[in-house]
CSV table of C-alpha atoms in Angstrom, one decimal:
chain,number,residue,atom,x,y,z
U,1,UNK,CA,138.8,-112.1,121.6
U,2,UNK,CA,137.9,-112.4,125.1
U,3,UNK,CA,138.6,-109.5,127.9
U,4,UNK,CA,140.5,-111.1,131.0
U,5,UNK,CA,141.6,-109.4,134.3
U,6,UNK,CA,145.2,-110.4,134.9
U,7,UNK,CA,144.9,-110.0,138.8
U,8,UNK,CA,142.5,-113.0,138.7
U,9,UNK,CA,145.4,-115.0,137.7
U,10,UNK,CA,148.4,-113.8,138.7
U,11,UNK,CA,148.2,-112.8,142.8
U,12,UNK,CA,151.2,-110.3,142.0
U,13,UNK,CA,149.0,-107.9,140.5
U,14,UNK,CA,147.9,-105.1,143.1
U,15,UNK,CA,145.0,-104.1,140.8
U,16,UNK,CA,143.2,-104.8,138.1
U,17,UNK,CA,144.9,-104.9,134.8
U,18,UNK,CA,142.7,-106.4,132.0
U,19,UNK,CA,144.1,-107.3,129.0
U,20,UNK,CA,142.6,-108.9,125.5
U,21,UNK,CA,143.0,-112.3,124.6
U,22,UNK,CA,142.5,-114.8,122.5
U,23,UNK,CA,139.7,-117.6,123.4
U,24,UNK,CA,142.9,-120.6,123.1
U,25,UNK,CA,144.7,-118.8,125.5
U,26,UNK,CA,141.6,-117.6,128.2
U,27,UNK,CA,140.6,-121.5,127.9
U,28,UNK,CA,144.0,-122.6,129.3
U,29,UNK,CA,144.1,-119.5,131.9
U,30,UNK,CA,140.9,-121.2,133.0
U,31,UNK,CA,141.3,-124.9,133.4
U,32,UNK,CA,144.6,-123.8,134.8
U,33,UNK,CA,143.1,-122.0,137.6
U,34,UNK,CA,140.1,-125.1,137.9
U,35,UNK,CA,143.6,-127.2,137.9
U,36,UNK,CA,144.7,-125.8,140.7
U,37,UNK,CA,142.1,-125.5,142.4
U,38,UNK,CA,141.3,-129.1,142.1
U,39,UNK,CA,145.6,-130.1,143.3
U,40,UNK,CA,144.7,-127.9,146.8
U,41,UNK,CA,141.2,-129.7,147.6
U,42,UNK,CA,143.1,-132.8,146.7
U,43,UNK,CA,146.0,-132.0,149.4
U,44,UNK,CA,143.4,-130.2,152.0
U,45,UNK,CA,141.2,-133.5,151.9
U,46,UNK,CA,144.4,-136.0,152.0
U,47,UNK,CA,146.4,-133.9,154.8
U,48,UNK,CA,144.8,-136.3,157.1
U,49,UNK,CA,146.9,-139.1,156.0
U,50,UNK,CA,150.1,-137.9,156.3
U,51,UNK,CA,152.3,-139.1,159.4
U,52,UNK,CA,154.9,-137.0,160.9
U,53,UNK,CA,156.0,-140.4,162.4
U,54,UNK,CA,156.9,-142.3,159.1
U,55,UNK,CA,159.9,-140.9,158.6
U,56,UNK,CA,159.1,-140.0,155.1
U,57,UNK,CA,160.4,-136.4,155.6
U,58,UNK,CA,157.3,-134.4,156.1
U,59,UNK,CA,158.0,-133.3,159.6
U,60,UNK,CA,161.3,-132.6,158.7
U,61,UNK,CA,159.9,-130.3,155.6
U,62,UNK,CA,156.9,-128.5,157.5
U,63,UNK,CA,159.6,-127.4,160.1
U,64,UNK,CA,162.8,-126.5,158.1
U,65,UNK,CA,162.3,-124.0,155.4
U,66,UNK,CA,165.4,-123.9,153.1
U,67,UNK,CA,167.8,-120.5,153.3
U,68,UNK,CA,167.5,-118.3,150.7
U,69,UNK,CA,170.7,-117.8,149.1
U,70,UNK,CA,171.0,-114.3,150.7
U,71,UNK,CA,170.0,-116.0,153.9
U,72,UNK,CA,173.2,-118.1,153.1
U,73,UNK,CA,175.5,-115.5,151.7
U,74,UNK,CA,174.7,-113.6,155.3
U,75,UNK,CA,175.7,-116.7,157.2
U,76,UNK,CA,179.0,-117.2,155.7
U,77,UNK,CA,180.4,-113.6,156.3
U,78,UNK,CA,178.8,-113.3,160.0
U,79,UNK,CA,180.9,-116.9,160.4
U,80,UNK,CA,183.9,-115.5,158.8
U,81,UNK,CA,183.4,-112.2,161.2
U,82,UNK,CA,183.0,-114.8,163.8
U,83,UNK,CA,186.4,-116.6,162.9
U,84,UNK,CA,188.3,-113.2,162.6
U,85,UNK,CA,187.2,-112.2,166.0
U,86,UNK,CA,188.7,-115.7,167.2
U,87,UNK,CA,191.9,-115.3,165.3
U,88,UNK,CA,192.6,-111.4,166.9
U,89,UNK,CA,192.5,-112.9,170.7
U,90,UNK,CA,195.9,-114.1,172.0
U,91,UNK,CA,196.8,-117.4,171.6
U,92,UNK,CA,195.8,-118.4,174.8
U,93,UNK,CA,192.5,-117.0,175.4
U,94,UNK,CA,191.4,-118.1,171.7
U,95,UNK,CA,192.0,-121.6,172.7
U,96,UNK,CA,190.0,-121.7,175.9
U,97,UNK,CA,186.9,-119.5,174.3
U,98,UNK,CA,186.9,-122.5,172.1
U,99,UNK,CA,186.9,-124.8,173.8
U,100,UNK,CA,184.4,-123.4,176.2
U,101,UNK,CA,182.2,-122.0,173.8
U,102,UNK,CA,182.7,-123.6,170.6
U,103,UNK,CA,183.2,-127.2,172.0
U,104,UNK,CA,181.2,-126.5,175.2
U,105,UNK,CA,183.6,-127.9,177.6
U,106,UNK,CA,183.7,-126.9,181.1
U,107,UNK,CA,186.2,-124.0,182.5
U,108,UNK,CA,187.2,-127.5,185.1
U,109,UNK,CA,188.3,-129.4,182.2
U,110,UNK,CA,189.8,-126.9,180.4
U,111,UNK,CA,191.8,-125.6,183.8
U,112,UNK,CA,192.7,-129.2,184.4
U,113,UNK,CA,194.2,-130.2,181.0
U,114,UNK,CA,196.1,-126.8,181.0
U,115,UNK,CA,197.1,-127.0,184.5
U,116,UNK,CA,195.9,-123.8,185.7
U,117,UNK,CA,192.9,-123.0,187.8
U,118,UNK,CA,189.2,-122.6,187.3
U,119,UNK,CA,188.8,-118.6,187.8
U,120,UNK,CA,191.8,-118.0,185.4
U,121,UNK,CA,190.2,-120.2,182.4
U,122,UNK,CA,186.9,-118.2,183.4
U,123,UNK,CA,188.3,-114.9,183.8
U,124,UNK,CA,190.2,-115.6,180.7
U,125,UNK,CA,187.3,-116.6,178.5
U,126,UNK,CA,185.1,-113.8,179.7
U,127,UNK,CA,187.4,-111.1,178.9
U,128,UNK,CA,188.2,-113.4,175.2
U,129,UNK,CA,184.6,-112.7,174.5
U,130,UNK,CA,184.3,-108.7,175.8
U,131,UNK,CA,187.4,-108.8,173.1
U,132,UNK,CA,185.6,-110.0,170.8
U,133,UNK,CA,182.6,-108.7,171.0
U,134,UNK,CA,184.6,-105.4,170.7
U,135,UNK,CA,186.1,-106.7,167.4
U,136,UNK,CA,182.7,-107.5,165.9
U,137,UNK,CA,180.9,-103.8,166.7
U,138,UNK,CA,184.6,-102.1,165.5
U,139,UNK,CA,184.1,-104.4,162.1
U,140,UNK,CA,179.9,-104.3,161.9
């Protein structure tokens, strides 16, 4: 039986914890660590090789993590918030703070297609988003 200290393995461990084992299994805890060991001097000697211009999806993986599923679940009801908050303005304003803010068109093009002016598509989307914003503290 061989003694082993499980924080030597396992980073998790705060402090040392050691534990008996038998020599099969401290043998595999071993050349798993040399294992390792060897796979990160193997990827810190070829990092030089990689291109963030080939278009192998590197870049695009060393500057997008993936959400956690919280991260997700968190999304969807601050969008559904979001979408309530739309749907509680009148019918009007709802349609210009999207398409102002949502689609990002201008308060000219909106005022033109709706054949009103400028100040009253701005003045309308403004107080749309005090509204809302008054909505989403009420809710949150």
């Amino acid at each position: 039986m061989t003694t082993i200290n499980l924080k030597d393995f396992y980073p998790w461990y705060p402090h040392d914890e050691y534990i008996e084992v038998s020599e099969e299994v401290a043998d595999e805890l071993r050349a798993s660590r040399l294992y390792e060991a060897a796979y990160q001097r193997r990827v810190i000697r070829n990092k030089a090789q990689y291109s963030l211009d080939c278009e192998d999806g590197i870049e695009y993986s060393a500057c997008v993590s993936e959400p956690t599923p919280q991260e997700l679940l968190e999304r969807m009801e601050l969008f559904c918030h979001l979408c309530a908050a739309l749907n509680s303005l009148p019918e009007t304003q709802g349609r210009r703070v999207d398409a102002c803010v949502i689609l990002g068109k201008s308060y000219r093009e909106v005022a033109m297609v709706e054949g009103v002016s400028k100040t009253s598509v701005q003045e309308s989307v403004q107080s749309g988003l005090a509204a809302m914003r008054k909505y989403l503290k009420k809710v949150l």
